[in-house]
Short mmCIF file of C-alpha atoms in Angstrom, two decimals:
data_model
loop_
_atom_site.label_atom_id
_atom_site.label_comp_id
_atom_site.label_asym_id
_atom_site.label_seq_id
_atom_site.Cartn_x
_atom_site.Cartn_y
_atom_site.Cartn_z
CA MET A 120 -58.54 -140.25 42.88
CA ASN A 121 -57.54 -142.47 45.82
CA VAL A 122 -58.65 -142.36 49.46
CA ASP A 123 -55.74 -140.20 50.59
CA GLU A 124 -56.37 -137.66 47.84
CA MET A 125 -60.05 -137.51 48.75
CA LYS A 126 -59.08 -136.84 52.35
CA ASP A 127 -56.75 -134.04 51.24
CA VAL A 128 -59.53 -132.42 49.24
CA ARG A 129 -61.90 -132.45 52.20
CA GLU A 130 -59.24 -131.10 54.57
CA PHE A 131 -58.70 -128.14 52.27
CA ARG A 132 -62.39 -127.17 52.40
CA ALA A 133 -62.46 -123.38 52.44
CA GLY A 134 -66.09 -122.57 53.23
CA ALA A 135 -66.69 -120.92 49.90
CA PRO A 136 -70.16 -120.56 48.38
CA LYS A 137 -71.37 -123.25 45.99
CA PRO A 138 -69.34 -122.74 42.82
CA ASP A 139 -70.49 -121.28 39.54
CA LEU A 140 -68.80 -122.20 36.25
CA ALA A 141 -66.26 -119.42 36.61
CA ARG A 142 -65.15 -120.78 39.99
CA LEU A 143 -64.98 -124.28 38.55
CA ALA A 144 -62.86 -123.12 35.61
CA GLU A 145 -60.43 -121.38 37.94
CA GLY A 146 -60.06 -124.49 40.08
CA ARG A 147 -59.67 -126.84 37.15
CA ASP A 148 -57.00 -124.58 35.68
CA ARG A 149 -55.02 -124.75 38.92
CA LEU A 150 -55.52 -128.45 39.44
CA SER A 151 -54.47 -129.39 35.91
CA SER A 152 -51.37 -127.24 36.28
CA ALA A 153 -50.53 -128.92 39.58
CA ALA A 154 -50.95 -132.32 37.97
CA GLY A 155 -48.52 -131.32 35.26
CA ARG A 156 -45.80 -130.86 37.84
CA GLY A 157 -45.82 -134.60 38.50
CA ALA A 158 -44.97 -137.43 36.14
CA GLY A 159 -46.39 -135.53 33.18
CA SER A 160 -49.61 -137.50 32.99
CA ARG A 161 -52.81 -135.52 32.71
CA LEU A 162 -55.07 -135.48 35.74
CA ARG A 163 -58.59 -135.34 34.38
CA ALA A 164 -60.93 -132.89 36.09
CA ASP A 165 -63.56 -135.36 37.26
CA TRP A 166 -65.65 -133.34 39.66
CA ARG A 167 -68.31 -135.93 40.37
CA LEU A 168 -66.37 -137.46 43.30
CA ALA A 169 -69.10 -140.01 43.85
CA ALA A 170 -67.49 -141.39 47.01
CA VAL A 171 -68.53 -138.35 49.04
CA GLY A 172 -71.75 -137.48 47.25
CA ALA A 173 -72.64 -134.87 44.67
CA ALA A 174 -73.08 -132.00 47.12
CA ALA A 175 -69.73 -132.65 48.73
CA ALA A 176 -68.17 -132.86 45.27
CA LEU A 177 -69.20 -129.32 44.39
CA THR A 178 -67.93 -128.17 47.76
CA ALA A 179 -64.53 -129.74 47.07
CA VAL A 180 -64.28 -128.03 43.70
CA ALA A 181 -64.84 -124.67 45.37
CA VAL A 182 -61.81 -125.39 47.54
CA LEU A 183 -59.66 -126.09 44.52
CA ALA A 184 -60.84 -122.87 42.95
CA SER A 185 -59.84 -121.10 46.14
CA GLY A 186 -56.17 -122.08 46.07
CA LEU A 187 -55.54 -125.77 46.76
CA GLY A 188 -51.89 -126.39 47.49
CA GLY A 189 -51.17 -122.80 48.44
CA GLY A 190 -49.30 -123.50 51.66
CA GLY A 191 -52.07 -122.71 54.13
CA HIS A 192 -52.90 -119.76 56.33
CA SER A 193 -54.80 -119.34 59.59
CA GLY A 194 -58.56 -119.29 59.06
CA ALA A 195 -58.91 -117.08 62.13
CA GLU A 196 -56.92 -114.26 60.55
CA ARG A 197 -58.89 -111.04 60.67
CA MET A 198 -59.12 -108.26 58.13
CA VAL A 199 -56.93 -105.52 59.58
CA PRO A 200 -56.01 -102.25 57.83
CA THR A 201 -52.28 -101.92 57.23
CA THR A 202 -52.42 -98.14 57.19
CA THR A 203 -54.69 -95.28 58.07
CA ARG A 204 -54.12 -93.71 54.67
CA PRO A 205 -57.54 -93.37 53.06
CA VAL A 206 -58.36 -94.27 49.47
CA PRO A 207 -59.76 -91.11 47.86
CA GLY A 208 -62.65 -91.17 45.43
CA SER A 209 -65.51 -93.45 44.52
CA VAL A 210 -64.99 -96.91 43.07
CA LYS A 211 -65.60 -95.56 39.58
CA GLU A 212 -63.05 -92.77 40.10
CA VAL A 213 -60.45 -95.16 41.55
CA LEU A 214 -60.85 -97.68 38.74
CA GLU A 215 -60.83 -94.98 36.07
CA ARG A 216 -57.49 -93.77 37.48
CA ALA A 217 -56.30 -97.37 37.34
CA ALA A 218 -57.49 -97.87 33.76
CA SER A 219 -56.02 -94.57 32.56
CA THR A 220 -52.67 -95.43 34.15
CA VAL A 221 -52.25 -99.02 32.98
CA GLU A 222 -53.35 -98.41 29.39
CA ARG A 223 -50.24 -96.23 28.94
CA ALA A 224 -47.90 -99.05 30.01
CA ASP A 225 -45.71 -100.98 27.59
CA PRO A 226 -47.35 -104.18 26.36
CA PRO A 227 -45.91 -107.54 27.47
CA PRO A 228 -44.47 -110.01 24.94
CA THR A 229 -47.11 -111.82 22.90
CA PRO A 230 -46.91 -115.59 23.50
CA HIS A 231 -47.00 -118.06 20.62
CA ALA A 232 -47.67 -121.76 20.26
CA GLY A 233 -44.94 -123.82 21.88
CA GLN A 234 -44.28 -121.32 24.66
CA TRP A 235 -45.23 -121.45 28.33
CA VAL A 236 -46.78 -118.88 30.66
CA TYR A 237 -44.81 -118.66 33.91
CA VAL A 238 -46.57 -117.59 37.12
CA LYS A 239 -45.13 -117.23 40.63
CA LYS A 240 -47.65 -116.66 43.39
CA LEU A 241 -48.63 -117.12 47.00
CA SER A 242 -51.90 -118.82 47.88
CA ALA A 243 -53.47 -119.51 51.25
CA SER A 244 -56.66 -121.21 52.34
CA PRO A 245 -57.58 -122.44 55.83
CA GLY A 246 -58.82 -125.97 56.40
CA LEU A 247 -60.92 -127.83 58.95
CA TRP A 248 -60.24 -128.97 62.48
CA PRO A 249 -61.65 -131.95 64.45
CA PRO A 250 -64.74 -131.42 66.66
CA GLY A 251 -63.89 -129.67 69.91
CA ALA A 252 -60.36 -128.73 68.86
CA ALA A 253 -59.18 -125.16 68.41
CA PRO A 254 -57.93 -124.06 64.99
CA GLN A 255 -54.19 -124.41 64.69
CA PRO A 256 -52.02 -121.81 62.93
CA GLU A 257 -50.39 -123.16 59.81
CA PRO A 258 -46.94 -122.36 58.40
CA LYS A 259 -46.65 -119.23 56.33
CA PRO A 260 -47.32 -119.95 52.66
CA LYS A 261 -44.34 -120.37 50.38
CA PRO A 262 -44.16 -119.07 46.81
CA ARG A 263 -45.31 -121.56 44.21
CA GLU A 264 -44.25 -121.55 40.57
CA ARG A 265 -46.38 -122.79 37.71
CA TRP A 266 -45.80 -123.27 33.99
CA THR A 267 -48.88 -123.43 31.76
CA ARG A 268 -48.76 -124.26 28.07
CA TYR A 269 -49.94 -121.21 26.19
CA ALA A 270 -51.61 -123.27 23.45
CA ASP A 271 -52.79 -126.54 24.97
CA PRO A 272 -54.89 -128.54 22.48
CA ARG A 273 -56.51 -130.50 25.32
CA PHE A 274 -58.32 -127.35 26.41
CA GLU A 275 -59.27 -125.79 23.09
CA ASN A 276 -62.24 -125.92 20.72
CA GLY A 277 -64.63 -126.94 23.46
CA LYS A 278 -62.90 -130.25 24.22
CA GLU A 279 -63.19 -129.66 27.97
CA GLY A 280 -66.40 -127.64 28.19
CA ASP A 281 -65.75 -124.39 30.03
CA ASP A 282 -62.05 -125.20 30.47
CA ARG A 283 -60.01 -123.10 28.06
CA SER A 284 -56.34 -122.76 27.24
CA MET A 285 -54.52 -119.53 28.00
CA ARG A 286 -54.47 -118.82 24.25
CA GLU A 287 -58.27 -119.01 24.07
CA ARG A 288 -58.69 -116.86 27.17
CA LEU A 289 -56.30 -114.19 25.91
CA ARG A 290 -57.96 -114.19 22.48
CA PHE A 291 -61.30 -113.64 24.19
CA LEU A 292 -59.83 -110.75 26.17
CA ASP A 293 -58.30 -109.24 23.05
CA GLU A 294 -61.75 -109.07 21.43
CA LEU A 295 -63.53 -107.31 24.30
CA PRO A 296 -65.45 -104.15 23.33
CA ASP A 297 -64.77 -100.74 24.84
CA ASP A 298 -68.15 -100.32 26.53
CA PRO A 299 -68.04 -101.69 30.13
CA ALA A 300 -71.63 -102.93 30.05
CA ALA A 301 -70.92 -104.80 26.81
CA VAL A 302 -67.80 -106.30 28.38
CA LEU A 303 -69.81 -107.65 31.31
CA LYS A 304 -72.41 -109.11 28.96
CA LYS A 305 -69.72 -111.01 27.04
CA VAL A 306 -68.03 -112.13 30.26
CA ARG A 307 -71.30 -113.54 31.64
CA ALA A 308 -71.84 -115.48 28.41
CA TYR A 309 -68.25 -116.76 28.48
CA TYR A 310 -68.57 -118.00 32.08
CA PRO A 311 -72.32 -118.52 32.63
CA SER A 312 -73.83 -119.46 35.96
CA GLY A 313 -74.69 -123.10 36.44
CA LYS A 314 -78.24 -124.23 35.76
CA GLY A 315 -80.51 -123.28 38.64
CA SER A 316 -77.85 -121.09 40.27
CA ALA A 317 -79.21 -118.59 42.77
CA GLU A 318 -76.22 -116.26 42.53
CA SER A 319 -76.83 -112.64 41.64
CA GLU A 320 -75.56 -110.89 38.55
CA GLY A 321 -72.92 -109.12 40.60
CA GLU A 322 -71.67 -112.38 42.11
CA GLN A 323 -71.42 -113.93 38.66
CA ASP A 324 -69.54 -110.90 37.35
CA MET A 325 -66.99 -111.02 40.17
CA GLY A 326 -66.42 -114.75 39.81
CA ALA A 327 -65.90 -114.54 36.05
CA LEU A 328 -63.74 -111.42 36.21
CA SER A 329 -61.48 -113.00 38.85
CA VAL A 330 -60.69 -115.80 36.39
CA LEU A 331 -59.94 -113.34 33.60
CA PHE A 332 -57.75 -111.11 35.78
CA ALA A 333 -55.65 -114.21 36.49
CA SER A 334 -55.09 -114.77 32.75
CA GLN A 335 -51.52 -113.84 31.88
CA PRO A 336 -50.06 -111.87 30.25
CA ILE A 337 -52.87 -109.30 29.91
CA PRO A 338 -52.13 -106.43 27.48
CA PRO A 339 -52.46 -102.93 29.05
CA GLN A 340 -55.45 -101.91 26.93
CA THR A 341 -57.27 -105.09 27.91
CA LEU A 342 -56.49 -104.64 31.61
CA ALA A 343 -57.94 -101.13 31.37
CA LYS A 344 -61.16 -102.57 29.90
CA LEU A 345 -61.40 -105.06 32.75
CA TYR A 346 -60.98 -102.30 35.34
CA ARG A 347 -63.75 -100.23 33.73
CA ALA A 348 -65.96 -103.31 33.56
CA LEU A 349 -65.21 -104.04 37.23
CA ALA A 350 -66.44 -100.54 38.09
CA ALA A 351 -69.75 -101.35 36.36
CA VAL A 352 -70.46 -104.52 38.38
CA PRO A 353 -73.69 -104.08 40.40
CA GLY A 354 -72.84 -103.57 44.07
CA VAL A 355 -69.09 -103.11 43.58
CA GLU A 356 -67.25 -101.01 46.19
CA VAL A 357 -63.70 -99.93 46.98
CA THR A 358 -62.49 -100.30 50.57
CA ASP A 359 -61.90 -96.80 51.98
CA HIS A 360 -58.40 -97.67 53.21
CA LEU A 361 -55.46 -99.62 51.86
CA VAL A 362 -55.26 -103.28 52.86
CA ARG A 363 -52.34 -105.67 52.87
CA ASP A 364 -52.18 -108.63 50.52
CA LEU A 365 -50.75 -112.07 51.30
CA ALA A 366 -47.29 -110.90 50.22
CA GLY A 367 -47.41 -107.97 52.64
CA ARG A 368 -47.95 -105.35 49.94
CA ASP A 369 -50.31 -102.38 50.23
CA ALA A 370 -53.30 -102.84 47.98
CA LEU A 371 -56.56 -101.31 46.86
CA ALA A 372 -59.40 -103.75 47.56
CA VAL A 373 -62.32 -103.67 45.13
CA GLY A 374 -65.12 -106.02 46.14
CA HIS A 375 -68.75 -106.85 45.56
CA ASP A 376 -71.20 -106.44 48.41
CA GLU A 377 -74.96 -106.87 48.55
CA LYS A 378 -77.69 -107.66 51.05
CA GLY A 379 -77.60 -111.20 52.40
CA GLN A 380 -74.12 -111.93 51.09
CA LYS A 381 -71.90 -113.97 53.42
CA VAL A 382 -68.60 -113.76 51.55
CA ARG A 383 -67.12 -110.89 49.57
CA ARG A 384 -64.70 -111.54 46.72
CA GLU A 385 -62.12 -108.79 46.28
CA ILE A 386 -59.75 -107.89 43.45
CA LEU A 387 -56.48 -106.44 44.80
CA ILE A 388 -54.68 -103.70 42.88
CA ASP A 389 -51.36 -101.93 43.42
CA PRO A 390 -52.18 -98.38 44.65
CA HIS A 391 -49.26 -96.85 42.73
CA THR A 392 -48.85 -98.75 39.46
CA TYR A 393 -52.45 -100.04 39.40
CA GLN A 394 -51.26 -103.46 38.30
CA TYR A 395 -53.29 -106.50 39.33
CA LEU A 396 -51.91 -108.04 42.55
CA GLY A 397 -54.30 -110.92 43.22
CA ASP A 398 -57.62 -111.63 44.89
CA ARG A 399 -59.14 -112.86 48.13
CA GLN A 400 -62.45 -113.76 49.76
CA ILE A 401 -63.51 -112.29 53.10
CA VAL A 402 -66.38 -113.32 55.33
CA VAL A 403 -68.78 -110.40 55.88
CA LYS A 404 -71.41 -112.20 57.96
CA ASP A 405 -71.02 -114.89 60.63
CA TYR A 406 -72.21 -118.31 59.46
CA ARG A 407 -71.53 -122.05 59.70
CA ASP A 408 -70.43 -124.11 56.73
CA THR A 409 -71.95 -127.60 56.47
CA PHE A 410 -70.87 -130.62 54.44
CA PRO A 411 -73.81 -132.64 53.06
CA GLY A 412 -72.78 -136.19 52.24
CA ALA A 413 -69.74 -136.12 54.54
CA ASP A 414 -71.12 -137.18 57.92
CA ASP A 415 -67.70 -137.40 59.58
CA THR A 416 -66.86 -133.78 58.73
CA PRO A 417 -67.86 -131.24 61.41
CA ASP A 418 -69.48 -127.90 60.65
CA ARG A 419 -67.02 -125.09 60.00
CA PRO A 420 -67.82 -121.78 61.75
CA TRP A 421 -66.83 -118.56 60.01
CA ASN A 422 -66.78 -115.09 61.54
CA ALA A 423 -67.00 -111.72 59.85
CA GLY A 424 -63.48 -110.67 58.89
CA ASP A 425 -62.11 -114.19 58.38
CA LEU A 426 -60.10 -114.64 55.21
CA ILE A 427 -61.35 -117.68 53.33
CA PHE A 428 -58.58 -117.59 50.76
CA GLN A 429 -55.95 -115.29 49.33
CA ASN A 430 -53.89 -115.24 46.14
CA ALA A 431 -50.93 -112.91 45.56
CA LEU A 432 -49.36 -112.71 42.11
CA LEU A 433 -45.60 -112.25 42.52
CA ALA A 434 -44.25 -112.61 38.97
CA THR A 435 -45.32 -113.67 35.52
CA GLY A 436 -43.80 -113.94 32.06
CA VAL A 437 -43.52 -115.94 28.85
CA VAL A 438 -40.76 -118.55 28.43
CA ASP A 439 -39.78 -121.04 25.74
CA HIS A 440 -39.50 -124.13 27.92
CA ARG A 441 -41.14 -125.54 31.01
CA GLY A 442 -38.94 -124.86 34.04
CA GLU A 443 -37.45 -121.66 32.63
CA ARG A 444 -37.94 -118.33 34.42
CA PRO A 445 -38.30 -114.94 32.73
#
């Protein structure tokens, strides 16, 4: 990684909490896919980044997990309801409706070795600004397309630690039990917290589930299991009104909240079809983000309601060749 690339990483800092393994896996998946769009050479996920220190390295990885290369979006954007229509029912009732609806849907095509998983999405994450300068609005994010090899031998059989190919992730999902508590237990083991992590069980659950929701294509029965498991996460809540996702669509927002938490991760769901729409992180408590090991980087203030990052899934499918669209 050269000096310019290091600068880019630091400028994309999104103020996210220190990452657990699930956040790291999500970021590495995105970064390796982005690298594949270049000359075809593999960009190894070396997260040590010794030039800026170990603490700053972990901070940079959290940015990548939060949507590096997503086009940008104003960090001052506030959480504003798009409608006064309330969301009826408790989080368990809402997610049971979602599970019961999606499990009746037709299953997507089953990928096989040699095929590619196509994803089109919008991503946005605010960056930093120099000391004393006001935050500047950034251009609206543009859709990004990504092709991921379904069966990538570089990310199978433990060759890259907690990195896994889409085939391995979908096989794991296919073997999930019916009981929501048992699902969460398996998910925590699949994406464990880092050694010495202070995150709560609910935070770990939300981080790991966000990675699995982004695995495509998810069969309807499996998506239903994930929704029921999401309802069982300690501290999970559904926002009492519809929100608007990055693509401007109405969405149910299911997030995890607990005492002392600064940032809430939310899973966004279509209120009519109950299909997965994406995810986002929202600041729930004012705080300042610091950058140990990067003395020339100013503190980043965050205010309750700021959107740290957003992802909106626009389209997905299985194709035979890289560059094809379903």
